[in-house]
């Protein structure tokens, strides 16, 4: 059963490949079609001209020989008849005339001594060549007496016509004996010539078909010659787009395709150098941020300790600080906290960039986790929670708290109260929506709300944040295998939708496997 399924899949894949190769948008097929049409047009034109020329030559040659023989027989035999022959004499003479080398049927018409019209036929069409078998127009032309002139010394002439009866072509001709005598008609079958012409037509048709097949093969060969470099260029461009910046094409020849390959190689080399420079600068900037964050931790710890002492002095009942410097002390305490948050955010960003951020999973009641996040930051009066107890998920509680704190804090700071947090279950996901009642997010800002250090002055006239909160929230969602989207509600306000898996164990397991394989790849 498995073998049959594998064979069927292989056949289906081959069929899809063949159809994709033969689709009309394919350059190969278009080249073959164009070559075929050109060859077909040329072959049909040449065959048609050759057939027409040969047809005229064959028919004219046969016709001239028959008419010349008939004219000679009329002069020698019919001209020897008396002025008023009998039917027997006409019959005998017609038979003698028909026995000539051209083998045609003869009909003689004359008046006997009694003035009656008599006929003599050698046999032929419909068991006898009769006058009715001669076209009326031909009879009229034969019997019409022409006026004599310097260029016309004979009152009667030889006339001929081609007819078709029951699918067989015939030559019919007639003339009168000059000086008085019978009128003679001939009937000659052109069937042998028609068969020869049919054979010629078949030969030309076969030649046309062979020319068409040959042109298709030549087009295929030409297309292969042209498209192979194009295909290699496409593969190289695809590999380049996938990040293999060391991709290069082998160049041979001096034609346009070779020049295109050289241009691609130069562009790939320039791109590789540019990307390497940008990667080096990016790595240097990340290293600077990481080093700066670490370096700031030590003095910031000392500063934080001092500000805590100053804050205790501010809150003490004795009021140990001079009232003149109390605003400055409070400003220092506030800014120190902001600096602490900024350094912690920078440290978190460097962990994500270095790939060292890890999940510590635990069974979490989502509603309890949201309540704890809101309660710890004294947001209970400004936030409405719509979440039923009992929605459990296996997540990292600390990182979930960071996500919730950033989303809810962002809604409170830049949106409008009340902020509503709703939780629901969808299949194997937990969906958390944070909606505010503010002016919403401008359409030109929406694509950038999760960018690092991005601030939109139009929607955030005063922002004390670092521009990293939503970016860190999104990274924490991604490390869980989830996502965050931002949109504007139809009823007003912004809506942030967080989607997390019910169980992130598979994500943690995959990350651990990848981390375990990384040193092996480096050693190889």
Coordinates of N, CA and C in Angstrom, one line a residue, residues 142-254:
X142 N -18.1 26.3 -80.1 CA -17.6 25.5 -81.2 C -18.4 25.9 -82.5
X143 N -19.7 26.0 -82.4 CA -20.6 26.2 -83.6 C -20.7 27.7 -84.0
X144 N -20.1 28.6 -83.2 CA -20.1 30.0 -83.6 C -19.1 30.3 -84.7
X145 N -19.5 30.9 -85.8 CA -18.6 31.2 -86.9 C -18.0 32.5 -86.6
X146 N -16.6 32.6 -86.7 CA -15.9 33.8 -86.4 C -15.7 34.6 -87.7
X147 N -15.7 35.9 -87.6 CA -15.5 36.7 -88.9 C -14.0 36.5 -89.2
X148 N -13.8 36.4 -90.5 CA -12.4 36.3 -91.0 C -11.7 37.7 -91.0
X149 N -10.5 37.7 -90.7 CA -9.7 38.9 -90.7 C -8.2 38.5 -90.9
X150 N -7.4 39.6 -90.9 CA -6.0 39.4 -91.2 C -5.3 38.5 -90.1
X151 N -5.8 38.6 -88.9 CA -5.2 37.8 -87.9 C -6.1 36.6 -87.5
X152 N -7.2 36.3 -88.3 CA -8.0 35.2 -88.1 C -8.4 34.6 -89.5
X153 N -7.8 33.6 -89.9 CA -8.0 33.0 -91.2 C -8.9 31.8 -91.2
X154 N -9.5 31.5 -90.0 CA -10.3 30.3 -89.9 C -11.6 30.7 -89.2
X155 N -12.8 30.3 -89.8 CA -14.1 30.7 -89.2 C -14.4 29.9 -87.9
X156 N -13.8 28.7 -87.7 CA -14.0 27.9 -86.6 C -12.7 27.6 -85.9
X157 N -12.8 27.4 -84.5 CA -11.6 27.2 -83.7 C -11.8 26.0 -82.8
X158 N -10.7 25.6 -82.2 CA -10.8 24.5 -81.2 C -11.0 25.1 -79.8
X159 N -12.0 24.6 -79.1 CA -12.3 25.1 -77.7 C -12.2 23.9 -76.8
X160 N -11.8 24.2 -75.5 CA -11.8 23.1 -74.5 C -12.2 23.6 -73.2
X161 N -12.6 22.7 -72.3 CA -13.1 23.0 -71.0 C -12.9 21.8 -70.1
X162 N -12.5 22.1 -68.8 CA -12.4 21.0 -67.8 C -13.7 20.9 -67.0
X163 N -14.2 19.7 -66.8 CA -15.4 19.5 -66.0 C -15.1 18.3 -65.0
X164 N -16.0 18.2 -64.0 CA -15.9 17.2 -63.0 C -17.2 16.5 -63.0
X165 N -17.2 15.1 -63.2 CA -18.4 14.4 -63.1 C -18.2 13.2 -62.2
X166 N -19.1 13.2 -61.1 CA -19.0 12.1 -60.1 C -17.6 12.0 -59.5
X167 N -17.0 13.2 -59.3 CA -15.7 13.2 -58.6 C -14.5 13.0 -59.5
X168 N -14.8 12.7 -60.8 CA -13.7 12.4 -61.7 C -13.5 13.6 -62.7
X169 N -12.3 14.2 -62.8 CA -12.1 15.3 -63.7 C -11.9 14.8 -65.2
X170 N -12.5 15.6 -66.1 CA -12.4 15.3 -67.5 C -12.0 16.6 -68.3
X171 N -11.4 16.3 -69.4 CA -11.2 17.4 -70.4 C -12.1 17.2 -71.6
X172 N -12.9 18.3 -71.9 CA -13.8 18.2 -73.0 C -13.4 19.3 -74.0
X173 N -13.3 18.9 -75.3 CA -12.9 19.9 -76.3 C -13.8 19.6 -77.6
X174 N -13.8 20.6 -78.4 CA -14.6 20.5 -79.7 C -14.2 21.5 -80.7
X175 N -14.4 21.1 -82.0 CA -14.1 21.9 -83.1 C -14.8 21.4 -84.3
X176 N -14.9 22.2 -85.4 CA -15.5 21.8 -86.7 C -14.5 21.7 -87.8
X177 N -14.8 20.9 -88.7 CA -13.9 20.7 -89.9 C -14.1 22.0 -90.8
X178 N -13.0 22.6 -91.1 CA -13.0 23.8 -91.9 C -13.4 23.4 -93.4
X179 N -14.3 24.2 -94.0 CA -14.7 24.0 -95.3 C -15.9 23.1 -95.4
X180 N -16.5 22.8 -94.3 CA -17.7 22.0 -94.2 C -17.4 20.6 -93.9
X181 N -18.1 20.0 -92.9 CA -17.9 18.7 -92.5 C -18.4 18.5 -91.1
X182 N -18.1 17.4 -90.4 CA -18.7 17.1 -89.1 C -18.1 18.0 -88.0
X183 N -18.8 18.1 -86.9 CA -18.3 18.7 -85.7 C -17.8 17.6 -84.8
X184 N -16.6 17.7 -84.2 CA -16.1 16.7 -83.4 C -15.9 17.2 -81.9
X185 N -16.2 16.2 -81.0 CA -15.9 16.5 -79.6 C -15.1 15.4 -79.0
X186 N -14.3 15.7 -78.1 CA -13.5 14.7 -77.4 C -13.8 14.7 -75.9
X187 N -13.6 13.6 -75.2 CA -13.7 13.5 -73.8 C -12.5 12.7 -73.3
X188 N -11.7 13.3 -72.4 CA -10.5 12.7 -71.9 C -10.5 12.7 -70.4
X189 N -10.4 11.5 -69.8 CA -10.4 11.4 -68.4 C -9.0 11.9 -67.9
X190 N -9.0 12.8 -66.8 CA -7.8 13.3 -66.2 C -7.6 12.6 -64.9
X191 N -8.2 11.4 -64.7 CA -8.0 10.8 -63.4 C -6.6 10.4 -63.1
X192 N -5.8 9.8 -64.0 CA -4.4 9.5 -63.7 C -3.6 10.7 -63.3
X193 N -3.9 11.8 -63.9 CA -3.2 13.1 -63.5 C -3.6 13.5 -62.1
X194 N -4.9 13.3 -61.9 CA -5.4 13.7 -60.5 C -4.8 12.8 -59.4
X195 N -4.6 11.5 -59.7 CA -4.0 10.7 -58.8 C -2.5 11.1 -58.5
X196 N -1.9 11.4 -59.6 CA -0.5 11.9 -59.5 C -0.4 13.2 -58.6
X197 N -1.4 14.0 -58.9 CA -1.4 15.3 -58.1 C -1.7 15.0 -56.6
X198 N -2.6 14.0 -56.4 CA -2.9 13.7 -55.0 C -1.7 13.1 -54.3
X199 N -1.0 12.2 -55.1 CA 0.3 11.7 -54.5 C 1.3 12.8 -54.2
X200 N 1.3 13.8 -55.1 CA 2.2 14.9 -54.8 C 1.7 15.7 -53.6
X201 N 0.4 15.9 -53.5 CA -0.1 16.6 -52.3 C 0.2 15.9 -51.0
X202 N 0.1 14.5 -51.0 CA 0.4 13.8 -49.8 C 1.9 13.9 -49.5
X203 N 2.7 13.9 -50.6 CA 4.2 14.0 -50.3 C 4.5 15.4 -49.8
X204 N 3.9 16.4 -50.3 CA 4.1 17.8 -49.8 C 3.6 17.9 -48.4
X205 N 2.4 17.2 -48.1 CA 1.9 17.3 -46.7 C 2.8 16.6 -45.7
X206 N 3.4 15.4 -46.1 CA 4.3 14.7 -45.3 C 5.6 15.6 -45.1
X207 N 6.0 16.2 -46.1 CA 7.2 17.1 -46.0 C 6.9 18.3 -45.1
X208 N 5.7 18.8 -45.2 CA 5.3 19.9 -44.3 C 5.3 19.4 -42.8
X209 N 4.8 18.2 -42.6 CA 4.8 17.7 -41.2 C 6.2 17.4 -40.7
X210 N 7.0 16.9 -41.6 CA 8.4 16.7 -41.2 C 9.1 18.0 -40.9
X211 N 8.8 19.0 -41.7 CA 9.4 20.3 -41.4 C 9.0 20.9 -40.1
X212 N 7.7 20.6 -39.8 CA 7.1 21.1 -38.5 C 7.8 20.4 -37.4
X213 N 7.9 19.1 -37.5 CA 8.6 18.3 -36.4 C 10.1 18.8 -36.3
X214 N 10.7 18.9 -37.4 CA 12.1 19.4 -37.4 C 12.3 20.7 -36.8
X215 N 11.3 21.6 -37.1 CA 11.4 23.0 -36.5 C 11.2 22.9 -35.0
X216 N 10.3 22.0 -34.6 CA 10.0 21.9 -33.1 C 11.3 21.4 -32.4
X217 N 11.9 20.4 -33.0 CA 13.2 19.9 -32.5 C 14.3 21.0 -32.4
X218 N 14.4 21.7 -33.5 CA 15.3 22.8 -33.5 C 15.0 23.9 -32.5
X219 N 13.7 24.2 -32.4 CA 13.3 25.1 -31.4 C 13.6 24.6 -30.0
X220 N 13.4 23.3 -29.7 CA 13.7 22.7 -28.4 C 15.2 22.9 -28.2
X221 N 16.0 22.6 -29.2 CA 17.4 22.7 -29.0 C 17.9 24.1 -28.7
X222 N 17.3 25.0 -29.5 CA 17.6 26.5 -29.3 C 17.1 27.0 -28.0
X223 N 15.9 26.5 -27.6 CA 15.4 26.9 -26.3 C 16.3 26.4 -25.2
X224 N 16.7 25.1 -25.3 CA 17.6 24.6 -24.3 C 18.9 25.4 -24.2
X225 N 19.4 25.7 -25.4 CA 20.7 26.5 -25.4 C 20.5 27.9 -24.7
X226 N 19.3 28.5 -25.0 CA 19.1 29.8 -24.4 C 18.6 29.7 -22.9
X227 N 17.8 28.7 -22.6 CA 17.1 28.7 -21.3 C 18.0 28.1 -20.2
X228 N 19.0 27.3 -20.6 CA 19.9 26.7 -19.6 C 20.6 27.8 -18.8
X229 N 21.2 28.8 -19.5 CA 21.8 29.9 -18.7 C 20.8 30.7 -17.9
X230 N 19.6 30.8 -18.5 CA 18.5 31.6 -17.8 C 18.1 30.8 -16.5
X231 N 17.9 29.5 -16.7 CA 17.6 28.6 -15.6 C 18.6 28.7 -14.5
X232 N 19.9 28.6 -14.9 CA 21.0 28.7 -13.9 C 20.9 30.0 -13.2
X233 N 20.6 31.1 -14.0 CA 20.5 32.4 -13.4 C 19.4 32.5 -12.4
X234 N 18.2 31.9 -12.7 CA 17.1 31.8 -11.8 C 17.4 31.1 -10.5
X235 N 18.1 29.9 -10.7 CA 18.4 29.2 -9.5 C 19.4 30.0 -8.6
X236 N 20.4 30.6 -9.2 CA 21.4 31.4 -8.5 C 20.7 32.6 -7.8
X237 N 19.7 33.2 -8.5 CA 19.0 34.4 -7.9 C 18.2 33.9 -6.7
X238 N 17.6 32.7 -6.8 CA 16.8 32.2 -5.7 C 17.7 31.8 -4.5
X239 N 18.8 31.2 -4.8 CA 19.8 30.9 -3.7 C 20.3 32.2 -3.0
X240 N 20.5 33.2 -3.9 CA 21.0 34.5 -3.3 C 19.9 35.1 -2.4
X241 N 18.6 35.0 -2.9 CA 17.5 35.5 -2.1 C 17.3 34.7 -0.8
X242 N 17.8 33.5 -0.8 CA 17.6 32.7 0.5 C 18.8 32.9 1.4
X243 N 19.7 33.8 1.0 CA 20.8 34.1 1.9 C 22.2 33.5 1.6
X244 N 22.3 32.7 0.5 CA 23.6 32.2 0.1 C 24.3 33.2 -0.7
X245 N 24.9 34.1 -0.1 CA 25.5 35.3 -0.7 C 26.8 34.9 -1.5
X246 N 27.3 33.7 -1.3 CA 28.5 33.4 -2.0 C 28.2 32.7 -3.3
X247 N 26.9 32.7 -3.7 CA 26.5 32.1 -5.0 C 27.1 32.9 -6.2
X248 N 27.7 32.1 -7.1 CA 28.3 32.7 -8.3 C 27.9 31.8 -9.5
X249 N 27.9 32.4 -10.7 CA 27.7 31.7 -11.9 C 29.0 31.4 -12.7
X250 N 29.0 30.3 -13.3 CA 30.2 30.0 -14.2 C 29.9 30.7 -15.5
X251 N 30.9 31.5 -15.9 CA 30.7 32.3 -17.2 C 31.6 31.7 -18.3
X252 N 30.9 31.5 -19.4 CA 31.7 31.0 -20.6 C 31.1 31.7 -21.8
X253 N 31.9 32.2 -22.7 CA 31.4 32.8 -23.9 C 31.4 34.3 -23.8
X254 N 31.0 35.0 -24.9 CA 31.0 36.4 -24.9 C 29.7 37.0 -25.4

